[in-house]
Coordinates of C-alpha atoms in Angstrom, one line a residue:
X1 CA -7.4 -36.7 80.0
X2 CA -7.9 -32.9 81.0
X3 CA -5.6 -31.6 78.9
X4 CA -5.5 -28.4 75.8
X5 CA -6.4 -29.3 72.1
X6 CA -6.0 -26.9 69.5
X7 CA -6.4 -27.3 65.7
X8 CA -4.4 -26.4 62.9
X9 CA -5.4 -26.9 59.7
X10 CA -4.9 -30.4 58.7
X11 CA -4.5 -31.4 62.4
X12 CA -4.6 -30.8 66.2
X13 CA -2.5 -31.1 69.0
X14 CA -2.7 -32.3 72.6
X15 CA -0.6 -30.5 75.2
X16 CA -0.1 -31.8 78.6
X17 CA -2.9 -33.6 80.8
X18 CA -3.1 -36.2 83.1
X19 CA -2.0 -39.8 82.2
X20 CA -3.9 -43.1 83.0
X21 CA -2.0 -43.2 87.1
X22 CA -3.4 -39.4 87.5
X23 CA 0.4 -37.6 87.0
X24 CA 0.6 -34.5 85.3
X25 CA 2.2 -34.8 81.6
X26 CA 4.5 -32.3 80.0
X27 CA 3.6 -34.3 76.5
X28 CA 2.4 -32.9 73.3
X29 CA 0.3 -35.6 70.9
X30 CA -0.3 -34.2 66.8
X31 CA -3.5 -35.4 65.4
X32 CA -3.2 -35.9 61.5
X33 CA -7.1 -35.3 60.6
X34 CA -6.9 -37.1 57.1
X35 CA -5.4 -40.4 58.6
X36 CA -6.7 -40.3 62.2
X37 CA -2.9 -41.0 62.9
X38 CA -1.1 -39.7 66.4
X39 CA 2.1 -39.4 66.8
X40 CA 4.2 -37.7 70.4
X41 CA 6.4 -34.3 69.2
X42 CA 9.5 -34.4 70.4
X43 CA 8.7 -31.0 71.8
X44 CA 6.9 -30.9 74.9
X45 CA 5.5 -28.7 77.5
X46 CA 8.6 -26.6 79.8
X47 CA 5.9 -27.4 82.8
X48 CA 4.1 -30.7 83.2
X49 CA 0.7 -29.5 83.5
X50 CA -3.0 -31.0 83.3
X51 CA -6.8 -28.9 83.4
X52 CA -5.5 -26.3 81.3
X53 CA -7.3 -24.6 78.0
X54 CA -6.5 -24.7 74.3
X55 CA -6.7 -21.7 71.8
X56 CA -5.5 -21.5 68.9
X57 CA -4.4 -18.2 66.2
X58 CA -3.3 -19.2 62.2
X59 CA 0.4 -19.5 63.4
X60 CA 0.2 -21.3 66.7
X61 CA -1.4 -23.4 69.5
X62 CA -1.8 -21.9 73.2
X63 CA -2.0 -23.7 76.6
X64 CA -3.5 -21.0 79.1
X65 CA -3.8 -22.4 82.5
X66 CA -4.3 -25.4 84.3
X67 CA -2.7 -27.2 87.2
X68 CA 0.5 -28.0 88.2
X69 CA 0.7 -29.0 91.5
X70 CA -0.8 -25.4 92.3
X71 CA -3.6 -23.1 90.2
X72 CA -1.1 -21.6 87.1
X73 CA -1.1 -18.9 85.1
X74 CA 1.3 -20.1 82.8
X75 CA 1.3 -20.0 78.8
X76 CA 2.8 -22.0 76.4
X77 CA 2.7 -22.4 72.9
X78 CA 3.2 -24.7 69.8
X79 CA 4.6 -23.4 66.7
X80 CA 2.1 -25.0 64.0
X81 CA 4.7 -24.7 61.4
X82 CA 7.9 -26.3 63.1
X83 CA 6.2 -28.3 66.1
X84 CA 8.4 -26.3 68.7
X85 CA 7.1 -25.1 72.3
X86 CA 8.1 -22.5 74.7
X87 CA 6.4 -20.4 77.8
X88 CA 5.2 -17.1 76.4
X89 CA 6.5 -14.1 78.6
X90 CA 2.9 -12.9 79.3
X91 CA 0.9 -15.1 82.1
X92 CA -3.1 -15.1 83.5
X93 CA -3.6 -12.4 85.8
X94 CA -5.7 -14.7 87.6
X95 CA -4.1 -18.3 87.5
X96 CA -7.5 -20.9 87.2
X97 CA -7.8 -24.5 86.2
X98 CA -10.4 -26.3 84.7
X99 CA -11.7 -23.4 82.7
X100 CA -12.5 -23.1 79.0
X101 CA -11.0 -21.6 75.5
X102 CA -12.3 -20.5 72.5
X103 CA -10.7 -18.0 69.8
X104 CA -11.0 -15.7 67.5
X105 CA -9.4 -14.6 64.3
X106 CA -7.8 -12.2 66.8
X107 CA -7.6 -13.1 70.2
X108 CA -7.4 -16.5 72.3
X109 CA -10.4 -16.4 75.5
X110 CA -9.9 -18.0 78.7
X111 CA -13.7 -18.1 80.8
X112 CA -14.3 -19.6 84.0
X113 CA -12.5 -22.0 85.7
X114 CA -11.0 -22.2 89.9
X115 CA -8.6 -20.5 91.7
X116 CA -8.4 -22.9 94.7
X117 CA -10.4 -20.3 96.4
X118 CA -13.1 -20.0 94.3
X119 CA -14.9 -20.4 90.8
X120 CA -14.5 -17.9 88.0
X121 CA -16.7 -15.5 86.1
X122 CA -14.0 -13.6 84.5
X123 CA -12.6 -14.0 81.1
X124 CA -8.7 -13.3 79.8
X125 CA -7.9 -12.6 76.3
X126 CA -4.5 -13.6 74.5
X127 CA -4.2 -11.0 71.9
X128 CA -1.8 -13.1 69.0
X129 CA 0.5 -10.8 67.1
X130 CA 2.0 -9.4 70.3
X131 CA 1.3 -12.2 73.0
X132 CA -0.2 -10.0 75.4
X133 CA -2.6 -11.0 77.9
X134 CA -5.4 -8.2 78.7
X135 CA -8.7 -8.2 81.0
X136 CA -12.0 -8.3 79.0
X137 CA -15.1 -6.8 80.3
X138 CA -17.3 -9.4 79.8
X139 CA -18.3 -11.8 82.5
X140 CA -19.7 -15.1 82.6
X141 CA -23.3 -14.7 84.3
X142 CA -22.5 -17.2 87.1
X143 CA -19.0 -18.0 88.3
X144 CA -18.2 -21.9 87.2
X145 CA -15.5 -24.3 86.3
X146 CA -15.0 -27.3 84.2
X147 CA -17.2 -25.7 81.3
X148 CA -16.7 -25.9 77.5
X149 CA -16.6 -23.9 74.5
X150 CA -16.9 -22.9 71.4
X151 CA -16.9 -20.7 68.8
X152 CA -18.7 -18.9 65.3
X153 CA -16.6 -16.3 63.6
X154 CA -18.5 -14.0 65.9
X155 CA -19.2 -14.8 69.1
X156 CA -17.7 -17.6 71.5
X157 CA -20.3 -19.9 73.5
X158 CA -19.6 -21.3 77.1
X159 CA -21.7 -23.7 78.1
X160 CA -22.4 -26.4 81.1
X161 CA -20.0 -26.2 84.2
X162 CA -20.5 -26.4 87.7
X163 CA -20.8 -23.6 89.7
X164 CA -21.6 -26.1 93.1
X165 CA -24.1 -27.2 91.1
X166 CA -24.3 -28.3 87.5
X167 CA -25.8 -26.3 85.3
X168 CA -27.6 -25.7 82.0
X169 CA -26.5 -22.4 81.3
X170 CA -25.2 -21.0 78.0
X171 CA -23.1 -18.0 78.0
X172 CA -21.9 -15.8 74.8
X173 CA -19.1 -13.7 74.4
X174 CA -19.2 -10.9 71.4
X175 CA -15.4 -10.5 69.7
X176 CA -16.3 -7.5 68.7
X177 CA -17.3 -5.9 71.7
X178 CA -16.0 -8.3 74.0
X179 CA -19.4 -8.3 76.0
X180 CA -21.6 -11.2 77.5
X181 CA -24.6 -12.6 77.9
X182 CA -26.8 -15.9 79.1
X183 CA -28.7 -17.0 76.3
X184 CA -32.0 -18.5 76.9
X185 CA -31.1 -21.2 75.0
X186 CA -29.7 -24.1 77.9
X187 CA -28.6 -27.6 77.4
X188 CA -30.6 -30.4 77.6
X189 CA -29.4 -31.6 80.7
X190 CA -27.5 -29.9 83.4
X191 CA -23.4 -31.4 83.2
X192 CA -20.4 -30.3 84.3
X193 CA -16.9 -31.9 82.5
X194 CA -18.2 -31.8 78.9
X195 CA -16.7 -31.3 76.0
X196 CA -16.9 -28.7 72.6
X197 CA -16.6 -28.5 69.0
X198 CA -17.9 -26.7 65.8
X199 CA -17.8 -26.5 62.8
X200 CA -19.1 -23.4 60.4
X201 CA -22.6 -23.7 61.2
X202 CA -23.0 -25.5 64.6
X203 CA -21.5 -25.8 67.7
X204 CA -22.0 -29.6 70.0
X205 CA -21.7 -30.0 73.7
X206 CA -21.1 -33.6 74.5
X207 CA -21.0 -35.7 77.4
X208 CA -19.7 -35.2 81.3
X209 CA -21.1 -35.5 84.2
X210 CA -24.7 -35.5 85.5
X211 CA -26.3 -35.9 88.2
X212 CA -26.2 -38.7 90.3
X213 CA -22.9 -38.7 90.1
X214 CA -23.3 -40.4 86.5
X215 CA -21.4 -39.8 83.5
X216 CA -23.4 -38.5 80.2
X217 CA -22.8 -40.1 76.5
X218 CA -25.8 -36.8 75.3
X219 CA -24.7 -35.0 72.3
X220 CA -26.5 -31.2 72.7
X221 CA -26.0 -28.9 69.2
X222 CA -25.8 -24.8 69.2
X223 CA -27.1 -23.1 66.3
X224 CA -24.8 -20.3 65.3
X225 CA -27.4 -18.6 63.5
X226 CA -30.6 -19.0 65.7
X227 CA -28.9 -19.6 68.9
X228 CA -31.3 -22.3 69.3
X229 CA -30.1 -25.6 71.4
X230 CA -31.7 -29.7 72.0
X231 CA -30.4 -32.9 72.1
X232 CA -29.1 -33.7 69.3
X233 CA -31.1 -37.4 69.6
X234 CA -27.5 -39.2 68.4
X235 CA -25.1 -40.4 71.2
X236 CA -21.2 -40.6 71.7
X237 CA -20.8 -44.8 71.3
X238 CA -19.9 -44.7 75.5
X239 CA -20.4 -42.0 78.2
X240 CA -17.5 -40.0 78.9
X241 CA -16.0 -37.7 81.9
X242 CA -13.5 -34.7 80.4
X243 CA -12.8 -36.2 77.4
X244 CA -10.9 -33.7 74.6
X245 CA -11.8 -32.5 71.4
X246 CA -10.6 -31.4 68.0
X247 CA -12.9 -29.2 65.6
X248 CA -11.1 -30.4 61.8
X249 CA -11.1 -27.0 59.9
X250 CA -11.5 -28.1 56.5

C-alpha cells in the first residue's frame, strides 16, 4: 500500500510502497489492463521508498517523493517502452510525502503532502522533455497531506486530505496558467487517504478515512465539464485505507 501508479497505455505500473509487515519496497509491479494480469519488473526502484506520487508523460512513469526512512525529494522513473528505472538528476525542492500527482500532456504536478514539520500547500512541476523540476505559482487553498488527484486535459483536481482535520475541499490547478483555486464543489464526506481516477469525462474519489477513525468504501464523481461533485450512490465491494489506482487510457 502507499505507493506511485502511473498508466501507460495498455497498462500501469506500481513503484515502491509499503509491504504487508510495514517495510518500505524498492519493487515495481506492471498491470496488463486487457488481462488484469501483474507481473514484478526485474527493474526496481534505486531507493526503497513508500508514500510517494505517480505521474506519468507518453514515454515514461515518475515516482516524485515519498518516504524513505526520512521526507525525500527523490525522482525516479520507468521507461514505458523497455521497463528500465533510474533516479532522475533533478529532485523536489521541498522533499514531502504523502502528497498527490496528476499530469499533463506537459508536465508531471506534485500538490500537498508533509515535510515532517509541516503540511503542504505548494505544488512542483516535472517538466518531461528536459526533466526539470520548477516551482509553480499556484497553491493549494489549505496546506494538507494524504490527498488525491486527478486530472482533464485541462485542469488537475486535488481533492480530500487532511490538513489536522479531514476535509471536503476540492482544489483545481489550470495547466495553462498553472493557477489555483477551491471549487465550491466538495466531496460528500470529509476523508483523508483516498484514492483518484478518470477517465475523459469524469474524475472519482473513492474511499479513505472518515471520521471516527473509520475507513470509507464511498465512491464521490467530478464532472470535468460542470465541475459538479455527489456520491456517486455505487460503492467499492469493501472500505479501504490508501488503496492505489490505475485510470486504463483506452
Amino acid at each position: 500500500e502507499i505507493l506511485a501508479s502511473v498508466n501507460a497505455d495498455h497498462w500501469g505500473y506500481l513503484m515502491g510502497g509499503l509491504d504487508s509487515g510495514g517495510s518500505r519496497m524498492s519493487s515495481i509491479l506492471k498491470f496488463l489492463f486487457t488481462t488484469e494480469a501483474d507481473s514484478t519488473l526485474a527493474a526496481s526502484l534505486n531507493t526503497a521508498n513508500a508514500q510517494s506520487v505517480g505521474v506519468q508523460s507518453a514515454a515514461k512513469g515518475f515516482a516524485m517523493g515519498g518516504y524513505t526512512g526520512s521526507p525525500s525529494g527523490l525522482i525516479e522513473d520507468i521507461n514505458f517502452a523497455t521497463d528500465s528505472s533510474d533516479a532522475l538528476g533533478a529532485s523536489l525542492s521541498t522533499p514531502r510525502y504523502s502528497g498527490a500527482g496528476a499530469s499533463s500532456s506537459l508536465k508531471g504536478y506534485i500538490g500537498g503532502g508533509n515535510n515532517d514539520s509541516s503540511n503542504q500547500s505548494s505544488f512542483e512541476a516535472l517538466t518531461f522533455s528536459g526533466e526539470s523540476i520548477g516551482a509553480v505559482s499556484g497553491t493549494l487553498d489549505a496546506a494538507r497531506q494524504r490527498l488525491a488527484a486527478c486530472h482533464s486535459t485541462l485542469k488537475a483536481y486535488f481533492a480530500g486530505g487532511s490538513t489536522g482535520s479531514l476535509s471536503t475541499a476540492i482544489d483545481d490547478l489550470v495547466f495553462a496558467t498553472e493557477a489555483s483555486a477551491a471549487l465550491g464543489a466538495t466531496l460528500d464526506v470529509a476523508r483523508s487517504g483516498l484514492s483518484g481516477v478518470y477517465g475523459s469525462l469524469m474524475g472519482y474519489f473513492a474511499g479513505g478515512f472518515v471520521s471516527g477513525p473509520a475507513i470509507s468504501a464511498e465512491i464521490d464523481d467530478l464532472d470535468f465539464s460542470s465541475e459538479a461533485s455527489a456520491d456517486l450512490g455505487t460503492n467499492l465491494s469493501a472500505a479501504r485505507r490508501a488503496p492505489f489506482s490505475l485510470s486504463n487510457p483506452q
